[in-house]
Short mmCIF file of C-alpha atoms in Angstrom, two decimals:
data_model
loop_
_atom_site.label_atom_id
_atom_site.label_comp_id
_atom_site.label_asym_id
_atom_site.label_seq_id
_atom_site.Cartn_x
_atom_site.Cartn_y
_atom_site.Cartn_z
CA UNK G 1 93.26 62.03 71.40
CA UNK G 2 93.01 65.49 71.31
CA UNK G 3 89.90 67.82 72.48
CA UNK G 4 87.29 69.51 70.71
CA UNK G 5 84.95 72.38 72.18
CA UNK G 6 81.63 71.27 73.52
CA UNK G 7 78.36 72.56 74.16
CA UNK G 8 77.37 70.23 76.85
CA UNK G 9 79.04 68.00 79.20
CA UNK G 10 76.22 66.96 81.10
CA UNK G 11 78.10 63.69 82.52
CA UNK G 12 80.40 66.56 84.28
CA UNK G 13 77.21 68.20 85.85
CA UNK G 14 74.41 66.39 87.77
CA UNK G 15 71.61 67.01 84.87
CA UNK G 16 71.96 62.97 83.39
CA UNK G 17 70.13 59.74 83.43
CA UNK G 18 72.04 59.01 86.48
CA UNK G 19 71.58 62.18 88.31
CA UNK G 20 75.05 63.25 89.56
CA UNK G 21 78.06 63.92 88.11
CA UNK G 22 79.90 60.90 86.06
CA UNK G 23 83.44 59.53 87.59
CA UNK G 24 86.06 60.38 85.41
CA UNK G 25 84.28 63.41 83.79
CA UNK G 26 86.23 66.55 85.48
CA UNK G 27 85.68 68.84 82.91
CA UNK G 28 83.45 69.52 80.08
CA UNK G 29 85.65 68.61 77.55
CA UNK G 30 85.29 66.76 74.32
CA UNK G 31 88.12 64.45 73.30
CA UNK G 32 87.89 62.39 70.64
CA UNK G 33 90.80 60.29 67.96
CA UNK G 34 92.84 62.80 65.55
CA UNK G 35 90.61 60.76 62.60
CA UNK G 36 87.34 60.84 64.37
CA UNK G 37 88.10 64.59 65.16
CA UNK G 38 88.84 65.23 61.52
CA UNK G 39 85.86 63.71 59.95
CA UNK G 40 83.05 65.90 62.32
CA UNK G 41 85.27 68.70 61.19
CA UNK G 42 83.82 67.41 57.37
CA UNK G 43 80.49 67.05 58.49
CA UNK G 44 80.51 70.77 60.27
CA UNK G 45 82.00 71.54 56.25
CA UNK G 46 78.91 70.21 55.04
CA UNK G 47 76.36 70.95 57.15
CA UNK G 48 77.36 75.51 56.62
CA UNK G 49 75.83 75.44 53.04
CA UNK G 50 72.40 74.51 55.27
CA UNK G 51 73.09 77.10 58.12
CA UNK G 52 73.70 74.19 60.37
CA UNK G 53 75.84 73.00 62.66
CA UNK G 54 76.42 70.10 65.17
CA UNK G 55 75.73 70.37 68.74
CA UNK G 56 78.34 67.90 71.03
CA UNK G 57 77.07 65.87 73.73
CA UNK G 58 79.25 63.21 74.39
CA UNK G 59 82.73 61.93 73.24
CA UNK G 60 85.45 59.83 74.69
CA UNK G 61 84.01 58.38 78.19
CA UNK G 62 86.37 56.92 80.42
CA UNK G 63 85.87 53.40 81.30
CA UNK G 64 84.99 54.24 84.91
CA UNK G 65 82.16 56.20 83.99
CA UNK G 66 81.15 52.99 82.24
CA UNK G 67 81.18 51.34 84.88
CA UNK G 68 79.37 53.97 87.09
CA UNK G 69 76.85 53.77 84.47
CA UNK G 70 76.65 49.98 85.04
CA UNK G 71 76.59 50.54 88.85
CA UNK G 72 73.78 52.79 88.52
CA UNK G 73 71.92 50.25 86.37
CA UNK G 74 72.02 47.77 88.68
CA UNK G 75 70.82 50.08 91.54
CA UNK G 76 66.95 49.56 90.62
CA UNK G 77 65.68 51.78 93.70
CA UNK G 78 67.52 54.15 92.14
CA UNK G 79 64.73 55.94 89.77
CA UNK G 80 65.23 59.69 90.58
CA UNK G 81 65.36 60.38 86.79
CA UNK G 82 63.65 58.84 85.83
CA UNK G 83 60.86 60.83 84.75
CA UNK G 84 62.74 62.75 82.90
CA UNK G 85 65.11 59.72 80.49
CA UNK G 86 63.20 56.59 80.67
CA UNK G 87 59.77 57.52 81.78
CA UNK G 88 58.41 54.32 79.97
CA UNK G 89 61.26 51.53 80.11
CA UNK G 90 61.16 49.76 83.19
CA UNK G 91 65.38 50.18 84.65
CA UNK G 92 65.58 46.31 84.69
CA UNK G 93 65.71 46.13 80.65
CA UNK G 94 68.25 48.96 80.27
CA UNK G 95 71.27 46.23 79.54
CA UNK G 96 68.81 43.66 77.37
CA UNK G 97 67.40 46.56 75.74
CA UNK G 98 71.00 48.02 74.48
CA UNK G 99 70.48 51.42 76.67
CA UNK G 100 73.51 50.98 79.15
CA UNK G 101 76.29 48.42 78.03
CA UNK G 102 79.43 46.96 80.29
CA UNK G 103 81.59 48.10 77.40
CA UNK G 104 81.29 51.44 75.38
CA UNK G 105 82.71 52.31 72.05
CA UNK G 106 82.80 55.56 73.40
CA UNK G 107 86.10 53.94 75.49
CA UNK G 108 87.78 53.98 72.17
CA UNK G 109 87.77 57.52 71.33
CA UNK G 110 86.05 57.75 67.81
CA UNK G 111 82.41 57.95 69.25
CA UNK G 112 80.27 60.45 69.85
CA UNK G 113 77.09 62.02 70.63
CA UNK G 114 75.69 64.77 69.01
CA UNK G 115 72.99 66.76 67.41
CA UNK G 116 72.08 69.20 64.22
CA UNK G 117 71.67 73.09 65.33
CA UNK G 118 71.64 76.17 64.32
CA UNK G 119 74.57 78.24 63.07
CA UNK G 120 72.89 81.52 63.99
CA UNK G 121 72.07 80.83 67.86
CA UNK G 122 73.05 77.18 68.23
CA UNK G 123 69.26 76.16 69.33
CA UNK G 124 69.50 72.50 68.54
CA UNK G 125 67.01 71.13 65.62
CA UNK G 126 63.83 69.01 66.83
CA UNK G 127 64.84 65.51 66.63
CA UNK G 128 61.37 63.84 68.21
CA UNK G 129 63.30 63.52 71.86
CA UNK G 130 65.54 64.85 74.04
CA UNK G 131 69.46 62.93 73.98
CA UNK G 132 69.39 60.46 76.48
CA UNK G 133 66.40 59.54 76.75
CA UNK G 134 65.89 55.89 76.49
CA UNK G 135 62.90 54.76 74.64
CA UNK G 136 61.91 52.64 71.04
CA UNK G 137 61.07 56.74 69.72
CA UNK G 138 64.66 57.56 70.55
CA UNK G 139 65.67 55.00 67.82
CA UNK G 140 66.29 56.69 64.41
CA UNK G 141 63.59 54.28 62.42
CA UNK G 142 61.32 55.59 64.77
CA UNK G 143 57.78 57.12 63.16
CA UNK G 144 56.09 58.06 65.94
CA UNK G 145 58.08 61.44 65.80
CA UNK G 146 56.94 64.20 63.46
CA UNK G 147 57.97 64.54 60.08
CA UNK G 148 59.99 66.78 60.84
CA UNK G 149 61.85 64.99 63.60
CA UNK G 150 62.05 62.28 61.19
CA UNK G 151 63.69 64.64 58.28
CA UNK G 152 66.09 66.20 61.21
CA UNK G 153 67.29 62.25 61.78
CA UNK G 154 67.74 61.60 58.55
CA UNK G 155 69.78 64.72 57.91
CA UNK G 156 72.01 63.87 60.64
CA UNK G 157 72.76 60.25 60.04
CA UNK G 158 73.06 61.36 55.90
CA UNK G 159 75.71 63.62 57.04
CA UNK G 160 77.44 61.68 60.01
CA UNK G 161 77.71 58.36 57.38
CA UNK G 162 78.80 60.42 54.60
CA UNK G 163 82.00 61.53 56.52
CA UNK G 164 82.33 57.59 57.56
CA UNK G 165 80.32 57.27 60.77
CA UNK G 166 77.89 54.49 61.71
CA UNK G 167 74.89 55.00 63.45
CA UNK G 168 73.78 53.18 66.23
CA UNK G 169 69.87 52.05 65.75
CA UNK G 170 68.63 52.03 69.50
CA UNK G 171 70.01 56.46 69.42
CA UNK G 172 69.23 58.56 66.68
CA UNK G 173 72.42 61.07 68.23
CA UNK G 174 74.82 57.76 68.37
CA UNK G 175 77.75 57.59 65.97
CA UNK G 176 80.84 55.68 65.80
CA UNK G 177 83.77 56.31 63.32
CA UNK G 178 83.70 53.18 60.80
CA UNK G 179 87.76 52.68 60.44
CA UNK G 180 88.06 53.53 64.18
CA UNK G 181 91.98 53.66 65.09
CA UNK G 182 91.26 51.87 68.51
CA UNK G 183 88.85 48.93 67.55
CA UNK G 184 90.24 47.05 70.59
CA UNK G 185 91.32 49.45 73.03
CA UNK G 186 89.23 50.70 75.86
CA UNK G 187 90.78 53.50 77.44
CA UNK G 188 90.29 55.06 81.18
CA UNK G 189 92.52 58.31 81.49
CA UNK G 190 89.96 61.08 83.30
CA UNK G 191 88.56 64.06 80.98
CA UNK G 192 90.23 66.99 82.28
#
């Protein structure tokens, strides 16, 4: 795997779902497969005709921050954020309703988070909610959002499956690399 810049690690910080920083996220680096790499490099191609770019939040996550993630889950008194990423989903549902998973493609190296911005001052595009935020209007289908929001998702899962991602439908900034190189290995070496 190799790294890529990134705009915002926010596992590496304390400003996440969880509320403190992520094991296994030292740095706030983006790694992600040579072949995953090499097709957001495509969609960046595409997306400069438009002015646009893509915004990085998320890449390869070690599978100890999985599991932190899982830890957390199970921690129901632990609500601190809530407010702020799941204001309406009660924590109990997070696993049933596909929000936090024991396993994450993003152990494999070819997923990522991300959204459409600006080329000009990076400001990301209005996508109807915030990444991370767990809720049915986070899911791309979603038309609660404005139309614009709505055009903004469709733009962004155009590009990402035109370059060979998959979305994910429960996270309009969810992608995974179709011909992953890793479809079976889950890797935990720390992002530093």
């Amino acid at each position: 795997m190799r790294p890529i810049s990134s705009s915002r690690r926010a596992n590496a910080a304390a400003h996440n779902f969880v509320g403190a920083p992520i094991d296994g996220y030292e740095k706030p680096l983006c790694y992600l497969t040579k072949s995953a790499a090499a097709a957001l490099a495509q969609v960046v191609q595409d997306l400069q005709a438009r002015g646009l770019t893509l915004k990085v939040y998320d890449c390869y996550r070690p599978e100890r921050a999985v599991a932190h993630f899982v830890r957390w889950a199970r921690n129901l008194g632990d609500v601190k954020m809530k407010a702020e990423f799941y204001p309406q989903v009660d924590k109990s549902t997070l696993f049933r309703d596909g929000y936090i998973a024991a396993r994450s493609g993003h152990s494999r190296g070819s997923t990522v988070d991300l959204t459409l911005a600006s080329r000009v001052d990076g400001k990301a595009l209005d996508m109807g909610t915030p990444f991370d935020f767990f809720s049915p209007r986070s899911w791309p289908s979603d038309r609660t959002v404005s139309s614009e929001a709505q055009s903004n998702r469709a733009l962004l899962t155009q590009s990402m499956r035109k370059r060979g991602f998959r979305p994910y439908d429960k996270e309009w900034w969810h992608f995974t690399l179709r011909h992953e190189p890793y479809p079976e290995t889950y890797f935990d070496f720390p992002v530093r």
